[in-house]
Amino acid sequence: MSALLLDHVAIATPDLDLGAAPYVALGLHPEGPDEEVAGQGVRVRAFQVGETLIELLMPTRPDSPIAAFLDKKGPGLHHTAYRVADLAAEMARLNAEGARFLTPGPVPGRAGTQVAFLHPKWGQGTLIELVQHPAPAGAAAQEVSRH
Ligand SMILES: CC[C@@H](C(=O)O)C(=O)SCCNC(=O)CCNC(=O)[C@H](O)C(C)(C)COP(=O)(O)OP(=O)(O)OC[C@H]1O[C@@H](n2cnc3c(N)ncnc32)[C@H](O)[C@@H]1OP(=O)(O)O
Ligand SMILES: [Co+2]
């Protein structure tokens, strides 16, 4: 079995309340308040489903990738994201295999994560994101105390 975990499934929407309606009807509740990720030009509302999240993405400016996606394709599935332990190492490994990342290194994502996207052509028609979560509080202190 693969060790890779599905971190989130992202859906583009022009309006978070409109986009949330089906998930609220299914009985889900937003996980915390909406969050703006300025670097990506998006506002995010997340719903926990088991070990993964449904993330609704609304553009916050006209040059947001989500605005471009909505113009071209309309609302719907935007990307899937997979959790990795060491994003820089995973990027180096995949780059050595000819992968096509959209940024040279990790960039900030939601909830303190670092993320990197692979071009949809490389993803055979889907946009794929890799996510590294911040180390849990206390992990850094433990690391220091070991040295
Ligand atoms: C919430 C923060 C963070 C998190 O913590 O999770 C996020 O998820 S932020 C999410 C938003 N950010 C991004 O998507 C950043 C990466 N994306 C991009 O840089 C661009 O969107 C893109 C992937 C390069 C596409 O931009 P576009 O201008 O359309 O580029 P191209 O013209 O080169 O498109 C190539 C090709 O790919 C098709 N396409 C575009 N988007 C998607 C998509 N989401 N899924 C599948 N296919 C997609 C596009 O239609 C083109 O196809 P052809 O027309 O057939 O060539
Ligand atoms: Co994402």
XYZ file of C-alpha atoms and ligand atoms in Angstrom:
204
model
C 0.000 0.000 0.000
C 1.222 3.558 -0.786
C 2.393 5.813 2.063
C 1.179 8.893 0.176
C -1.917 10.504 1.743
C -4.596 12.484 -0.088
C -4.361 15.849 1.720
C -7.167 17.688 -0.033
C -9.441 17.913 -3.037
C -9.860 21.524 -4.242
C -12.918 22.925 -5.974
C -13.035 26.301 -7.727
C -16.065 28.459 -7.048
C -16.982 32.102 -7.684
C -18.731 32.259 -4.279
C -17.877 30.312 -1.107
C -21.468 30.124 0.192
C -22.720 28.880 -3.185
C -19.872 26.370 -3.466
C -20.409 25.181 0.122
C -24.146 24.508 -0.254
C -23.877 20.849 -1.394
C -21.382 19.953 1.370
C -23.472 21.665 4.051
C -26.512 19.751 2.726
C -24.475 16.532 3.041
C -24.001 17.345 6.740
C -20.438 18.723 6.715
C -19.321 21.742 8.752
C -16.501 24.151 7.814
C -13.232 23.412 9.595
C -12.546 26.790 11.225
C -12.918 30.229 9.639
C -12.280 30.976 5.949
C -8.614 31.749 5.226
C -7.112 34.061 2.642
C -3.901 32.875 0.962
C -2.644 36.129 -0.546
C 0.178 34.622 -2.617
C -2.316 32.468 -4.522
C -5.074 35.094 -4.737
C -7.645 32.813 -3.076
C -10.003 32.618 -0.125
C -10.470 29.072 1.210
C -13.250 27.269 3.090
C -12.325 23.733 4.174
C -14.467 20.736 5.146
C -12.903 17.703 6.839
C -13.930 14.347 5.347
C -12.168 11.484 7.126
C -8.412 12.055 6.821
C -8.758 14.531 3.956
C -10.276 17.949 3.234
C -12.556 19.381 0.601
C -11.196 22.901 -0.042
C -13.391 25.450 -1.781
C -11.323 28.136 -3.531
C -12.723 31.548 -4.457
C -10.566 34.089 -6.343
C -9.698 37.316 -4.519
C -8.248 39.148 -7.533
C -8.599 39.002 -11.328
C -5.091 37.537 -11.869
C -5.705 34.637 -9.454
C -5.206 31.185 -11.058
C -8.733 30.407 -9.824
C -10.194 33.390 -11.698
C -8.501 32.144 -14.903
C -9.803 28.605 -14.285
C -13.380 29.820 -13.678
C -13.278 31.914 -16.867
C -12.061 28.941 -18.930
C -13.830 25.945 -17.391
C -16.384 27.238 -14.851
C -16.827 25.961 -11.283
C -15.632 22.451 -10.459
C -12.728 20.182 -9.526
C -9.478 22.184 -9.651
C -6.745 19.977 -8.175
C -5.851 17.092 -5.882
C -3.111 17.457 -3.257
C -0.845 14.807 -1.711
C 0.933 15.053 1.641
C 4.708 14.582 1.717
C 7.123 14.686 4.662
C 9.927 16.616 2.929
C 8.703 18.756 0.024
C 12.121 20.052 -1.090
C 13.474 16.487 -1.234
C 10.398 15.259 -3.113
C 10.723 18.123 -5.626
C 14.395 17.258 -6.175
C 13.547 13.584 -6.659
C 10.747 14.312 -9.161
C 12.776 17.004 -10.989
C 15.506 14.399 -11.540
C 12.811 12.271 -13.223
C 11.800 15.162 -15.521
C 8.755 16.451 -13.604
C 7.382 19.907 -14.450
C 6.881 22.003 -11.301
C 5.281 25.442 -11.686
C 7.628 27.109 -9.171
C 11.328 26.474 -8.541
C 10.652 25.803 -4.850
C 7.874 25.451 -2.255
C 5.487 28.399 -1.698
C 3.110 29.153 1.224
C -0.259 27.384 1.232
C -3.175 27.217 3.657
C -2.770 26.654 7.406
C 1.002 27.148 7.523
C 1.714 24.547 4.842
C 4.316 24.707 2.069
C 3.043 23.632 -1.342
C 4.211 23.030 -4.920
C 2.178 22.408 -8.091
C 2.929 20.158 -11.053
C 1.757 21.288 -14.497
C -1.532 19.669 -15.674
C 0.246 18.425 -18.828
C 2.655 16.490 -16.568
C -0.378 15.346 -14.539
C -2.017 13.910 -17.694
C -4.816 16.476 -17.556
C -5.078 17.174 -13.821
C -3.304 19.717 -11.648
C -1.410 17.964 -8.808
C -0.187 19.687 -5.634
C 2.289 18.390 -3.059
C 1.875 19.631 0.534
C 4.199 19.676 3.521
C 2.550 20.445 6.865
C 4.414 22.378 9.575
C 6.139 20.247 12.201
C 3.912 19.813 15.290
C 4.615 22.258 18.155
C 7.292 20.765 20.378
C 9.016 18.839 17.569
C 11.567 21.650 17.029
C 12.213 21.916 20.785
C 12.778 18.147 20.979
C 15.168 18.376 18.021
C 17.174 21.144 19.778
C 17.265 19.291 23.115
C 18.732 16.197 21.389
C 21.812 18.216 20.300
C -5.306 27.421 -0.858
C -3.873 27.609 -1.120
C -3.233 26.408 -1.776
C -3.339 25.240 -0.824
O -2.897 25.431 0.349
O -3.816 24.164 -1.147
C -3.868 26.139 -3.123
O -4.369 25.118 -3.454
S -3.828 27.491 -4.206
C -4.642 26.941 -5.669
C -4.509 27.944 -6.725
N -3.159 28.031 -7.218
C -2.726 27.413 -8.321
O -3.474 26.737 -9.022
C -1.265 27.603 -8.636
C -0.807 26.735 -9.760
N -1.588 26.951 -10.989
C -1.100 27.656 -12.035
O 0.011 28.135 -12.042
C -2.025 27.796 -13.221
O -3.372 27.694 -12.799
C -1.752 26.693 -14.300
C -1.934 25.285 -13.739
C -0.335 26.851 -14.883
C -2.765 26.847 -15.432
O -2.748 28.167 -15.866
P -3.131 28.510 -17.388
O -2.999 29.977 -17.558
O -4.442 27.874 -17.717
O -1.894 27.817 -18.102
P -1.810 27.113 -19.439
O -2.504 27.907 -20.475
O -0.361 26.779 -19.634
O -2.660 25.774 -19.228
C -2.171 24.581 -19.570
C -3.309 23.600 -19.787
O -3.763 23.145 -18.513
C -5.175 23.333 -18.416
N -5.503 23.572 -17.026
C -5.377 24.740 -16.354
N -5.731 24.568 -15.081
C -6.091 23.284 -14.943
C -6.544 22.504 -13.851
N -6.715 23.065 -12.642
N -6.803 21.209 -14.040
C -6.649 20.623 -15.259
N -6.199 21.315 -16.363
C -5.944 22.620 -16.181
C -5.441 24.500 -19.328
O -6.791 24.519 -19.681
C -4.528 24.188 -20.487
O -5.093 23.164 -21.273
P -5.102 23.255 -22.869
O -6.003 24.434 -23.173
O -5.645 21.937 -23.299
O -3.666 23.496 -23.270
Co -4.512 23.122 -2.724
